[in-house]
CSV table of C-alpha atoms (C1' of nucleotides) in Angstrom, one decimal:
chain,number,residue,atom,x,y,z
A,1,UNK,CA,2.7,-7.3,3.9
A,2,UNK,CA,1.4,-5.8,0.8
A,3,UNK,CA,3.0,-2.5,1.3
A,4,UNK,CA,4.1,-0.5,-1.7
A,5,UNK,CA,2.9,3.0,-1.4
A,6,UNK,CA,5.0,3.3,-4.5
A,7,UNK,CA,2.3,5.2,-6.2
A,8,UNK,CA,4.1,4.8,-9.5
A,9,UNK,CA,4.5,8.3,-10.8
A,10,UNK,CA,5.8,7.3,-14.2
A,11,UNK,CA,2.7,6.1,-15.9
A,12,UNK,CA,3.0,4.3,-19.1
A,13,UNK,CA,1.2,6.9,-21.3
A,14,UNK,CA,3.1,10.1,-22.2
A,15,UNK,CA,1.0,12.4,-20.0
A,16,UNK,CA,3.4,14.2,-17.6
A,17,UNK,CA,1.0,13.6,-14.6
A,18,UNK,CA,-1.2,16.7,-14.1
A,19,UNK,CA,-0.1,19.0,-11.3
A,20,UNK,CA,-3.4,18.7,-9.5
A,21,UNK,CA,-3.2,15.0,-9.5
A,22,UNK,CA,0.3,15.1,-8.0
A,23,UNK,CA,-0.7,17.4,-5.1
A,24,UNK,CA,-3.7,15.1,-4.5
A,25,UNK,CA,-1.3,12.2,-4.0
A,26,UNK,CA,0.8,14.3,-1.7
A,27,UNK,CA,-2.2,15.1,0.4
A,28,UNK,CA,-3.2,11.5,0.6
A,29,UNK,CA,0.3,10.6,1.7
A,30,UNK,CA,0.3,13.3,4.3
A,31,UNK,CA,-3.0,12.2,5.5
A,32,UNK,CA,-2.0,8.5,5.9
A,33,UNK,CA,1.2,9.5,7.6
A,34,UNK,CA,-0.6,11.7,10.1
A,35,UNK,CA,-3.3,9.1,10.6
A,36,UNK,CA,-0.9,6.3,11.2
A,37,UNK,CA,0.8,8.2,13.9
A,38,UNK,CA,-2.5,8.8,15.6
A,39,UNK,CA,-3.6,5.2,15.2
A,40,UNK,CA,-0.4,3.9,16.7
A,41,UNK,CA,-0.7,6.2,19.6
A,42,UNK,CA,-4.3,6.0,20.4
A,43,UNK,CA,-5.6,3.1,18.5
A,44,UNK,CA,-7.8,2.9,15.4
A,45,UNK,CA,-11.2,3.1,16.8
A,46,UNK,CA,-10.3,5.7,19.4
A,47,UNK,CA,-9.1,8.1,16.6
A,48,UNK,CA,-11.9,10.0,15.0
A,49,UNK,CA,-11.9,11.3,11.4
A,50,UNK,CA,-12.2,14.8,12.8
A,51,UNK,CA,-9.0,14.4,14.7
A,52,UNK,CA,-7.2,13.1,11.6
A,53,UNK,CA,-8.5,15.9,9.5
A,54,UNK,CA,-7.6,18.5,12.0
A,55,UNK,CA,-4.1,17.1,12.5
A,56,UNK,CA,-3.6,17.3,8.7
A,57,UNK,CA,-5.1,20.9,8.7
A,58,UNK,CA,-8.3,20.2,6.9
A,59,UNK,CA,-11.9,19.7,7.6
A,60,UNK,CA,-13.7,16.3,8.0
A,61,UNK,CA,-15.5,17.0,4.7
A,62,UNK,CA,-12.3,17.4,2.8
A,63,UNK,CA,-10.9,14.2,4.3
A,64,UNK,CA,-13.7,12.3,2.7
A,65,UNK,CA,-12.8,13.8,-0.6
A,66,UNK,CA,-9.4,12.1,-0.4
A,67,UNK,CA,-10.6,8.8,1.0
A,68,UNK,CA,-14.0,7.2,0.6
A,69,UNK,CA,-13.9,6.0,4.2
A,70,UNK,CA,-11.8,5.9,7.3
A,71,UNK,CA,-11.1,2.2,6.6
A,72,UNK,CA,-9.8,2.9,3.2
A,73,UNK,CA,-7.1,5.0,4.6
A,74,UNK,CA,-5.6,1.9,6.1
A,75,UNK,CA,-6.8,-0.8,3.7
A,76,UNK,CA,-7.0,1.1,0.4
A,77,UNK,CA,-3.5,0.1,-0.6
A,78,UNK,CA,-4.5,-3.5,-1.0
A,79,UNK,CA,-6.6,-2.5,-4.0
A,80,UNK,CA,-3.5,-2.2,-6.1
A,81,UNK,CA,-2.6,-5.8,-5.6
A,82,UNK,CA,-5.4,-7.3,-7.5
A,83,UNK,CA,-4.2,-6.2,-10.9
A,84,UNK,CA,-0.6,-6.8,-10.0
A,85,UNK,CA,-1.3,-10.3,-9.1
A,86,UNK,CA,-3.4,-10.9,-12.1
A,87,UNK,CA,-0.6,-9.7,-14.3
A,88,UNK,CA,1.9,-11.8,-12.4
A,89,UNK,CA,-0.2,-14.8,-12.9
A,90,UNK,CA,-0.5,-14.2,-16.6
A,91,UNK,CA,3.2,-13.9,-16.8
A,92,UNK,CA,3.8,-17.4,-15.5
A,93,UNK,CA,4.3,-20.2,-18.1
A,94,UNK,CA,1.1,-21.8,-19.0
A,95,UNK,CA,2.3,-25.3,-18.4
A,96,UNK,CA,3.5,-24.6,-14.9
A,97,UNK,CA,1.5,-26.3,-12.1
A,98,UNK,CA,-1.1,-23.9,-10.8
A,99,UNK,CA,0.0,-24.2,-7.2
A,100,UNK,CA,3.5,-23.3,-8.2
A,101,UNK,CA,2.3,-20.3,-10.2
A,102,UNK,CA,0.3,-19.0,-7.3
A,103,UNK,CA,3.3,-19.4,-5.0
A,104,UNK,CA,5.3,-17.2,-7.5
A,105,UNK,CA,2.5,-14.7,-7.7
A,106,UNK,CA,2.8,-14.1,-4.0
A,107,UNK,CA,6.5,-13.2,-4.5
A,108,UNK,CA,5.4,-9.8,-5.6
A,109,UNK,CA,4.3,-9.1,-2.1
A,110,UNK,CA,7.9,-9.6,-1.0
A,111,UNK,CA,10.1,-7.4,-3.0
A,112,UNK,CA,8.6,-4.1,-2.1
A,113,UNK,CA,10.2,-1.3,-0.1
A,114,UNK,CA,13.4,-2.3,1.4
A,115,UNK,CA,13.5,0.8,3.6
A,116,UNK,CA,13.5,-0.7,7.0
A,117,UNK,CA,11.7,2.2,8.5
A,118,UNK,CA,8.8,2.1,6.0
A,119,UNK,CA,8.7,-1.6,6.5
A,120,UNK,CA,8.4,-1.4,10.2
A,121,UNK,CA,5.6,1.2,9.8
A,122,UNK,CA,3.8,-1.2,7.5
A,123,UNK,CA,4.1,-4.1,9.8
A,124,UNK,CA,2.8,-2.0,12.6
A,125,UNK,CA,-0.2,-1.1,10.5
A,126,UNK,CA,-0.7,-4.7,9.6
A,127,UNK,CA,-0.8,-5.6,13.2
A,128,UNK,CA,-3.5,-2.9,13.7
A,129,UNK,CA,-5.5,-4.5,10.9
A,130,UNK,CA,-5.2,-7.9,12.5
A,131,UNK,CA,-6.2,-6.6,15.9
A,132,UNK,CA,-9.2,-4.5,14.8
A,133,UNK,CA,-12.2,-6.7,13.9
A,134,UNK,CA,-13.7,-4.1,11.7
A,135,UNK,CA,-10.5,-3.7,9.7
A,136,UNK,CA,-10.0,-7.4,9.5
A,137,UNK,CA,-13.4,-7.8,8.1
A,138,UNK,CA,-12.9,-5.3,5.4
A,139,UNK,CA,-9.4,-6.7,4.7
A,140,UNK,CA,-10.8,-10.1,4.2
A,141,UNK,CA,-13.5,-8.8,1.8
A,142,UNK,CA,-10.9,-7.0,-0.2
A,143,UNK,CA,-8.8,-10.2,-0.4
A,144,UNK,CA,-11.9,-12.0,-1.7
A,145,UNK,CA,-12.1,-9.5,-4.5
A,146,UNK,CA,-8.5,-10.0,-5.4
A,147,UNK,CA,-9.1,-13.7,-5.5
A,148,UNK,CA,-12.0,-13.2,-7.8
A,149,UNK,CA,-9.6,-11.8,-10.4
A,150,UNK,CA,-7.5,-14.9,-10.3
A,151,UNK,CA,-10.2,-17.5,-10.3
A,152,UNK,CA,-11.1,-17.1,-13.9
A,153,UNK,CA,-7.5,-17.4,-14.9
A,154,UNK,CA,-7.0,-20.6,-12.9
A,155,UNK,CA,-10.2,-22.0,-14.4
A,156,UNK,CA,-8.8,-21.4,-17.8
A,157,UNK,CA,-5.6,-23.2,-16.9
A,158,UNK,CA,-7.5,-26.2,-15.6
A,159,UNK,CA,-9.6,-26.2,-18.8
A,160,UNK,CA,-12.5,-26.7,-16.4
A,161,UNK,CA,-15.6,-28.4,-17.8
A,162,UNK,CA,-18.5,-26.2,-16.8
A,163,UNK,CA,-16.7,-23.2,-15.5
A,164,UNK,CA,-19.4,-21.5,-13.5
A,165,UNK,CA,-20.5,-24.6,-11.6
A,166,UNK,CA,-17.0,-26.0,-11.0
A,167,UNK,CA,-16.0,-25.0,-7.4
A,168,UNK,CA,-12.4,-26.1,-7.9
A,169,UNK,CA,-10.8,-22.9,-9.3
A,170,UNK,CA,-12.2,-20.9,-6.4
A,171,UNK,CA,-11.2,-23.6,-4.0
A,172,UNK,CA,-7.6,-23.6,-5.2
A,173,UNK,CA,-7.2,-19.9,-5.2
A,174,UNK,CA,-8.9,-19.6,-1.9
A,175,UNK,CA,-6.6,-22.3,-0.4
A,176,UNK,CA,-3.6,-20.4,-1.7
A,177,UNK,CA,-4.7,-17.2,-0.1
A,178,UNK,CA,-5.4,-19.1,3.1
A,179,UNK,CA,-1.8,-20.3,3.1
A,180,UNK,CA,-0.7,-16.7,2.5
A,181,UNK,CA,-2.7,-15.5,5.5
A,182,UNK,CA,-1.5,-18.3,7.7
A,183,UNK,CA,2.1,-17.5,6.8
A,184,UNK,CA,1.4,-13.8,7.3
A,185,UNK,CA,-0.1,-14.4,10.8
A,186,UNK,CA,2.8,-16.7,11.8
A,187,UNK,CA,5.4,-14.3,10.5
A,188,UNK,CA,3.8,-11.2,12.1
A,189,UNK,CA,3.8,-12.9,15.5
A,190,UNK,CA,7.4,-14.1,15.1
A,191,UNK,CA,10.5,-12.2,15.7
A,192,UNK,CA,10.9,-11.9,11.9
A,193,UNK,CA,14.3,-13.3,11.9
A,194,UNK,CA,13.3,-15.7,9.2
A,195,UNK,CA,12.2,-14.3,5.9
A,196,UNK,CA,8.5,-14.3,5.1
A,197,UNK,CA,9.1,-16.4,2.0
A,198,UNK,CA,10.0,-19.3,4.2
A,199,UNK,CA,6.8,-19.2,6.1
A,200,UNK,CA,5.0,-19.1,2.8
A,201,UNK,CA,6.8,-22.1,1.5
A,202,UNK,CA,6.1,-24.0,4.6
A,203,UNK,CA,2.4,-23.1,4.5
A,204,UNK,CA,1.9,-23.9,0.8
A,205,UNK,CA,4.0,-27.0,1.0
A,206,UNK,CA,1.5,-28.5,3.4
A,207,UNK,CA,-1.0,-28.7,0.5
A,208,UNK,CA,-1.1,-30.1,-2.9
A,209,UNK,CA,-3.3,-29.5,-5.9
A,210,UNK,CA,-4.8,-32.7,-7.1
A,211,UNK,CA,-6.5,-32.2,-10.4
A,212,UNK,CA,-6.4,-34.6,-13.4
A,213,UNK,CA,-5.1,-32.1,-15.9
A,214,UNK,CA,-2.7,-30.9,-13.3
A,215,UNK,CA,-0.8,-34.2,-12.8
A,216,UNK,CA,-0.1,-34.3,-16.5
A,217,UNK,CA,1.5,-30.9,-16.4
A,218,UNK,CA,3.5,-31.8,-13.4
A,219,UNK,CA,4.9,-34.8,-15.1
A,220,UNK,CA,5.7,-32.8,-18.2
A,221,UNK,CA,3.7,-35.2,-20.4
A,222,UNK,CA,0.2,-36.0,-21.3
A,223,UNK,CA,-2.0,-35.5,-24.3
B,1,UNK,CA,-25.9,-22.9,4.6
B,2,UNK,CA,-25.3,-22.8,8.3
B,3,UNK,CA,-28.9,-22.5,9.2
B,4,UNK,CA,-30.2,-23.9,12.4
B,5,UNK,CA,-32.1,-21.4,14.3
B,6,UNK,CA,-32.6,-24.5,16.4
B,7,UNK,CA,-31.8,-22.6,19.5
B,8,UNK,CA,-31.7,-25.8,21.5
B,9,UNK,CA,-34.3,-25.3,24.2
B,10,UNK,CA,-33.4,-28.4,26.2
B,11,UNK,CA,-30.2,-27.4,27.7
B,12,UNK,CA,-28.0,-29.9,29.5
B,13,UNK,CA,-28.5,-28.6,33.0
B,14,UNK,CA,-31.7,-29.2,34.8
B,15,UNK,CA,-32.9,-25.6,34.6
B,16,UNK,CA,-36.3,-25.5,32.9
B,17,UNK,CA,-35.3,-22.5,30.9
B,18,UNK,CA,-36.4,-19.3,32.6
B,19,UNK,CA,-39.6,-17.7,31.3
B,20,UNK,CA,-37.9,-14.4,30.5
B,21,UNK,CA,-35.3,-16.1,28.5
B,22,UNK,CA,-37.8,-17.9,26.4
B,23,UNK,CA,-39.8,-14.7,25.6
B,24,UNK,CA,-36.5,-13.2,24.7
B,25,UNK,CA,-35.8,-15.9,22.2
B,26,UNK,CA,-39.3,-15.4,20.9
B,27,UNK,CA,-38.7,-11.7,20.4
B,28,UNK,CA,-35.5,-12.4,18.6
B,29,UNK,CA,-37.1,-14.8,16.2
B,30,UNK,CA,-40.0,-12.4,15.6
B,31,UNK,CA,-37.4,-9.7,14.9
B,32,UNK,CA,-35.4,-11.8,12.4
B,33,UNK,CA,-38.6,-12.9,10.6
B,34,UNK,CA,-39.9,-9.4,10.2
B,35,UNK,CA,-36.4,-8.1,9.3
B,36,UNK,CA,-35.9,-10.8,6.7
B,37,UNK,CA,-39.1,-9.9,5.0
B,38,UNK,CA,-38.1,-6.3,4.8
B,39,UNK,CA,-34.6,-7.2,3.6
B,40,UNK,CA,-36.0,-9.4,0.8
B,41,UNK,CA,-38.4,-6.7,-0.3
B,42,UNK,CA,-36.3,-3.6,-0.1
B,43,UNK,CA,-32.7,-4.8,0.3
B,44,UNK,CA,-30.5,-4.8,3.4
B,45,UNK,CA,-28.9,-1.4,3.2
B,46,UNK,CA,-32.2,0.3,2.3
B,47,UNK,CA,-33.9,-1.1,5.4
B,48,UNK,CA,-33.3,1.0,8.5
B,49,UNK,CA,-33.2,-0.3,12.0
B,50,UNK,CA,-36.0,2.0,12.8
B,51,UNK,CA,-38.2,0.4,10.2
B,52,UNK,CA,-37.4,-3.1,11.5
B,53,UNK,CA,-38.1,-2.1,15.1
B,54,UNK,CA,-41.3,-0.4,14.1
B,55,UNK,CA,-42.5,-3.4,12.1
B,56,UNK,CA,-41.9,-5.6,15.1
B,57,UNK,CA,-43.7,-3.1,17.3
B,58,UNK,CA,-40.8,-1.8,19.3
B,59,UNK,CA,-38.4,1.1,19.5
B,60,UNK,CA,-35.0,1.3,17.9
B,61,UNK,CA,-33.5,1.3,21.4
B,62,UNK,CA,-35.1,-1.9,22.3
B,63,UNK,CA,-34.0,-3.5,19.0
B,64,UNK,CA,-30.4,-3.0,20.1
B,65,UNK,CA,-31.2,-4.8,23.4
B,66,UNK,CA,-31.9,-7.9,21.4
B,67,UNK,CA,-29.1,-7.7,18.8
B,68,UNK,CA,-25.8,-6.0,19.2
B,69,UNK,CA,-26.0,-4.7,15.7
B,70,UNK,CA,-28.0,-4.7,12.6
B,71,UNK,CA,-25.5,-7.1,11.0
B,72,UNK,CA,-25.8,-9.6,13.8
B,73,UNK,CA,-29.4,-10.0,13.0
B,74,UNK,CA,-28.3,-11.6,9.8
B,75,UNK,CA,-25.0,-13.1,10.7
B,76,UNK,CA,-25.3,-13.8,14.3
B,77,UNK,CA,-26.4,-17.4,13.7
B,78,UNK,CA,-23.0,-18.3,12.5
B,79,UNK,CA,-21.6,-17.9,16.0
B,80,UNK,CA,-23.2,-21.2,17.0
B,81,UNK,CA,-21.2,-23.1,14.5
B,82,UNK,CA,-17.8,-22.5,16.0
B,83,UNK,CA,-18.4,-24.7,19.0
B,84,UNK,CA,-20.3,-27.3,17.0
B,85,UNK,CA,-17.5,-27.7,14.6
B,86,UNK,CA,-15.0,-27.9,17.3
B,87,UNK,CA,-17.0,-30.7,18.9
B,88,UNK,CA,-17.5,-32.4,15.6
B,89,UNK,CA,-13.8,-32.4,15.1
B,90,UNK,CA,-13.1,-33.7,18.5
B,91,UNK,CA,-15.5,-36.5,17.7
B,92,UNK,CA,-13.5,-37.7,14.7
B,93,UNK,CA,-11.0,-40.6,15.2
B,94,UNK,CA,-7.6,-39.3,16.1
B,95,UNK,CA,-5.8,-41.3,13.4
B,96,UNK,CA,-8.1,-40.1,10.6
B,97,UNK,CA,-6.4,-37.9,8.0
B,98,UNK,CA,-7.0,-34.3,8.9
B,99,UNK,CA,-8.4,-33.4,5.5
B,100,UNK,CA,-11.0,-36.1,5.8
B,101,UNK,CA,-11.9,-35.1,9.3
B,102,UNK,CA,-12.5,-31.6,8.2
B,103,UNK,CA,-14.6,-32.8,5.4
B,104,UNK,CA,-16.7,-34.7,7.9
B,105,UNK,CA,-16.9,-31.7,10.2
B,106,UNK,CA,-18.6,-29.8,7.4
B,107,UNK,CA,-21.3,-32.4,7.3
B,108,UNK,CA,-22.9,-30.7,10.2
B,109,UNK,CA,-23.8,-27.8,8.0
B,110,UNK,CA,-25.8,-30.2,5.9
B,111,UNK,CA,-28.2,-32.0,8.1
B,112,UNK,CA,-30.0,-29.0,9.5
B,113,UNK,CA,-33.6,-28.0,8.9
B,114,UNK,CA,-35.3,-30.1,6.3
B,115,UNK,CA,-38.3,-27.9,6.1
B,116,UNK,CA,-38.0,-26.7,2.5
B,117,UNK,CA,-39.6,-23.3,3.3
B,118,UNK,CA,-37.1,-22.5,6.0
B,119,UNK,CA,-34.4,-23.8,3.8
B,120,UNK,CA,-35.4,-21.5,0.9
B,121,UNK,CA,-35.5,-18.6,3.4
B,122,UNK,CA,-32.1,-19.3,4.5
B,123,UNK,CA,-30.7,-19.6,1.1
B,124,UNK,CA,-32.2,-16.3,0.2
B,125,UNK,CA,-30.5,-14.7,3.2
B,126,UNK,CA,-27.3,-16.3,2.2
B,127,UNK,CA,-27.6,-14.6,-1.1
B,128,UNK,CA,-28.2,-11.3,0.6
B,129,UNK,CA,-25.0,-11.8,2.6
B,130,UNK,CA,-23.1,-12.6,-0.5
B,131,UNK,CA,-24.4,-9.6,-2.4
B,132,UNK,CA,-23.8,-7.1,0.4
B,133,UNK,CA,-20.2,-6.2,0.8
B,134,UNK,CA,-20.6,-5.1,4.4
B,135,UNK,CA,-22.2,-8.4,5.3
B,136,UNK,CA,-19.7,-10.4,3.4
B,137,UNK,CA,-17.0,-8.7,5.3
B,138,UNK,CA,-18.4,-9.5,8.6
B,139,UNK,CA,-19.3,-13.0,7.6
B,140,UNK,CA,-15.7,-13.6,6.6
B,141,UNK,CA,-14.5,-12.3,9.8
B,142,UNK,CA,-16.8,-14.6,11.8
B,143,UNK,CA,-15.6,-17.5,9.7
B,144,UNK,CA,-12.1,-16.6,10.6
B,145,UNK,CA,-13.0,-16.9,14.3
B,146,UNK,CA,-14.5,-20.3,13.7
B,147,UNK,CA,-11.3,-21.3,12.1
B,148,UNK,CA,-9.3,-20.2,15.0
B,149,UNK,CA,-11.1,-22.7,17.2
B,150,UNK,CA,-10.1,-25.5,14.9
B,151,UNK,CA,-6.5,-24.6,14.3
B,152,UNK,CA,-5.3,-25.6,17.7
B,153,UNK,CA,-6.9,-29.0,17.4
B,154,UNK,CA,-5.4,-29.5,14.0
B,155,UNK,CA,-2.0,-28.5,15.3
B,156,UNK,CA,-2.4,-31.1,18.0
B,157,UNK,CA,-3.1,-33.8,15.5
B,158,UNK,CA,-0.1,-32.9,13.4
B,159,UNK,CA,2.0,-32.9,16.5
B,160,UNK,CA,3.5,-29.7,15.2
B,161,UNK,CA,6.9,-28.8,16.3
B,162,UNK,CA,6.7,-25.2,17.4
B,163,UNK,CA,3.0,-24.7,17.4
B,164,UNK,CA,2.8,-20.9,17.4
B,165,UNK,CA,5.3,-20.4,14.6
B,166,UNK,CA,4.1,-23.3,12.4
B,167,UNK,CA,1.8,-21.8,9.7
B,168,UNK,CA,0.6,-25.2,8.5
B,169,UNK,CA,-2.4,-25.8,10.8
B,170,UNK,CA,-3.8,-22.4,10.0
B,171,UNK,CA,-3.1,-23.1,6.3
B,172,UNK,CA,-4.9,-26.4,6.3
B,173,UNK,CA,-7.9,-25.2,8.2
B,174,UNK,CA,-8.0,-22.0,6.0
B,175,UNK,CA,-7.8,-24.1,2.9
B,176,UNK,CA,-10.6,-26.3,4.0
B,177,UNK,CA,-12.8,-23.3,4.6
B,178,UNK,CA,-11.8,-21.9,1.3
B,179,UNK,CA,-13.1,-25.1,-0.3
B,180,UNK,CA,-16.3,-24.8,1.7
B,181,UNK,CA,-16.8,-21.3,0.5
B,182,UNK,CA,-16.1,-22.2,-3.1
B,183,UNK,CA,-18.6,-25.0,-2.9
B,184,UNK,CA,-21.1,-22.7,-1.3
B,185,UNK,CA,-20.7,-20.1,-3.9
B,186,UNK,CA,-21.0,-22.6,-6.8
B,187,UNK,CA,-24.0,-24.3,-5.2
B,188,UNK,CA,-25.8,-21.0,-4.4
B,189,UNK,CA,-25.5,-19.9,-8.0
B,190,UNK,CA,-26.6,-23.3,-9.3
B,191,UNK,CA,-30.1,-24.6,-9.7
B,192,UNK,CA,-29.5,-26.6,-6.5
B,193,UNK,CA,-30.5,-29.9,-8.2
B,194,UNK,CA,-27.3,-31.5,-7.0
B,195,UNK,CA,-26.8,-31.8,-3.3
B,196,UNK,CA,-24.4,-29.4,-1.7
B,197,UNK,CA,-22.3,-32.2,-0.4
B,198,UNK,CA,-21.2,-33.1,-3.9
B,199,UNK,CA,-19.9,-29.6,-4.5
B,200,UNK,CA,-18.0,-29.9,-1.3
B,201,UNK,CA,-16.5,-33.2,-2.3
B,202,UNK,CA,-15.4,-31.8,-5.6
B,203,UNK,CA,-13.9,-28.7,-4.0
B,204,UNK,CA,-12.0,-30.5,-1.3
B,205,UNK,CA,-11.0,-33.3,-3.7
B,206,UNK,CA,-9.0,-30.8,-5.7
B,207,UNK,CA,-6.6,-30.5,-2.8
B,208,UNK,CA,-4.5,-32.8,-0.8
B,209,UNK,CA,-2.8,-32.3,2.6
B,210,UNK,CA,0.8,-33.2,2.4
B,211,UNK,CA,2.3,-33.4,5.8
B,212,UNK,CA,4.9,-35.9,6.9
B,213,UNK,CA,3.0,-37.3,9.9
B,214,UNK,CA,-0.1,-37.2,7.8
B,215,UNK,CA,1.1,-39.6,5.1
B,216,UNK,CA,1.9,-42.2,7.8
B,217,UNK,CA,-1.7,-42.0,9.1
B,218,UNK,CA,-3.1,-42.3,5.6
B,219,UNK,CA,-1.1,-45.4,5.0
B,220,UNK,CA,-2.1,-46.8,8.4
B,221,UNK,CA,1.5,-47.4,9.4
B,222,UNK,CA,4.5,-45.6,10.7
B,223,UNK,CA,6.4,-45.1,13.9
C,1,DG,C1',0.6,39.9,-15.0
C,2,DC,C1',-4.7,39.4,-15.7
C,3,DC,C1',-8.8,37.4,-15.9
C,4,DC,C1',-11.9,33.6,-16.4
C,5,DT,C1',-12.9,29.2,-15.1
C,6,DA,C1',-12.5,24.9,-12.9
C,7,DA,C1',-11.3,22.8,-8.9
C,8,DA,C1',-10.6,22.6,-3.9
C,9,DT,C1',-12.3,23.8,0.5
C,10,DG,C1',-15.2,24.6,4.6
C,11,DA,C1',-19.5,25.1,6.9
C,12,DC,C1',-23.8,23.2,7.7
C,13,DA,C1',-27.6,20.3,7.8
C,14,DC,C1',-28.8,15.7,7.6
C,15,DC,C1',-28.9,10.5,7.7
C,16,DG,C1',-28.2,5.9,10.0
C,17,DG,C1',-26.0,2.9,13.2
C,18,DG,C1',-25.0,2.6,17.9
C,19,DT,C1',-24.7,3.9,23.2
C,20,DG,C1',-25.6,6.1,27.9
C,21,DC,C1',-28.9,7.6,30.8
C,22,DC,C1',-33.1,7.9,33.2
C,23,DA,C1',-38.0,7.7,34.0
C,24,DT,C1',-41.8,4.7,33.4
C,25,DG,C1',-44.0,0.6,33.0
C,26,DT,C1',-44.4,-4.7,33.6
C,27,DT,C1',-43.6,-9.0,35.7
C,28,DC,C1',-41.8,-12.2,39.0
C,29,DG,C1',-41.3,-14.0,43.5
C,30,DC,C1',-42.9,-13.8,47.9
D,1,DG,C1',-50.3,-6.7,47.5
D,2,DC,C1',-45.5,-5.3,47.6
D,3,DG,C1',-40.8,-4.7,46.6
D,4,DA,C1',-37.1,-5.7,43.4
D,5,DA,C1',-35.6,-7.0,39.1
D,6,DC,C1',-36.3,-6.5,34.5
D,7,DA,C1',-38.2,-4.5,30.0
D,8,DT,C1',-39.2,-0.5,27.5
D,9,DG,C1',-39.2,4.0,25.4
D,10,DG,C1',-37.5,8.4,24.8
D,11,DC,C1',-33.9,11.5,24.5
D,12,DA,C1',-29.5,13.4,23.8
D,13,DC,C1',-25.4,12.3,22.0
D,14,DC,C1',-21.3,10.2,19.3
D,15,DC,C1',-19.3,9.0,15.0
D,16,DG,C1',-18.9,7.8,10.1
D,17,DG,C1',-20.6,9.4,5.9
D,18,DT,C1',-23.1,12.4,2.2
D,19,DG,C1',-25.5,16.4,-0.2
D,20,DT,C1',-25.5,21.2,-0.9
D,21,DC,C1',-23.8,25.7,-1.6
D,22,DA,C1',-21.1,29.6,-1.0
D,23,DT,C1',-16.4,30.9,-1.0
D,24,DT,C1',-11.6,30.6,-1.8
D,25,DT,C1',-7.8,29.1,-4.4
D,26,DA,C1',-5.1,27.9,-8.1
D,27,DG,C1',-4.4,27.0,-13.2
D,28,DG,C1',-4.1,28.2,-17.9
D,29,DG,C1',-4.7,31.1,-22.0
D,30,DC,C1',-3.8,35.4,-23.4
DNA sequence: GCCCTAAATGACACCGGGTGCCATGTTCGC
DNA sequence: GCGAACATGGCACCCGGTGTCATTTAGGGC
């Protein structure tokens, strides 16, 4: 889940992407590839940064110029999703029920790389994250940050009274992410014959948002 | 939240609590007290284990014989809550709607120490956890483990079809915890004039469990 | 192609969390 | 008072991560 090493090269501005920047990306990709191989073979904790750096033909010090930490080599990719999800949420119609909007926002985690090899690699890394407490912890914390980006937007939709003191936006967003995680866990431990989206539907279908201003929207009426 | 250094001394078995064990607890308490003072004054990351150990009159090596890690000194207490919550859930009537049961389970996080001094101390530590990414990460991971204990029980209540592949129990439990966290965050950043329970009600009230076998229970009928 | 400069690198020393090991107390039970 | 178990401290060491500096490499203007 949450793959997309797509490192969009075609930026929006006209700048033709500096050469140095491109080689930097190249080095990062090389590093992650090499590291993933090592992780899959020996495990995450058993693989030292020195080994990764050596395998990629550089020194430990240089490794840390490409990644702020060993964890980020695995988990860094999730950073990109915060903004994407925020954009995706903004793109949903304002009168759509929040729960439905959130479900749609999660769709962007689905339509990424179709290359089955890259996909398998990604799933393998996800399993490593799930089975390594340290990585799980950092992953959860990153997810929390992503959620933070969405909470304000949800609050705006609810037209919450006193925004800061109303726990409901955070509760709703948190619940949605909990559903996503539950779906993710179930799916990862399945044979993956069913598409992930179905797991997500099942998980999110088990819950309902129940907020006054929400019902009105759902019924297409009100005020 | 989640205080209770209550370290129940009166265990169920007849053993009068070995002397060594008691002094060990004492040392742990002393250590946490001293450490909390240092954390509150200088911050968590700025305080080194050496300093804590020295302030408690022992060596760093000995510190690690009392706590598996620096983090655990702050976060360790949450471990106790897994079992407590599991017990609390088991104690709820089997035909009670799951969401309601979970709400009641969270009550055990309320009726802990009434001592306002200890309470203030605890809240302060909670704020430290919330403002230190590293601790937040580990906290979230611990919560995840607590959730794992409850998921099986919720699955049993739902009489889920294929337990392992059904994401709904995890989704429901995860959502409930998301509500708790949302309430916790709102409450901690409030002036605390309103009781925490109200925040919790508001957060959990924003969501509804919608599972077939659930509706039946809620209506007191069915099958 | 040349040269100047900026960036990339490597080596090294260092910090802090954490562990294995062993020698030296300290305390319990008898 | 004695032996065994336990607690402690000290030390060397591992690993992740950072600051510093000298050296190399590569880019861009000419």
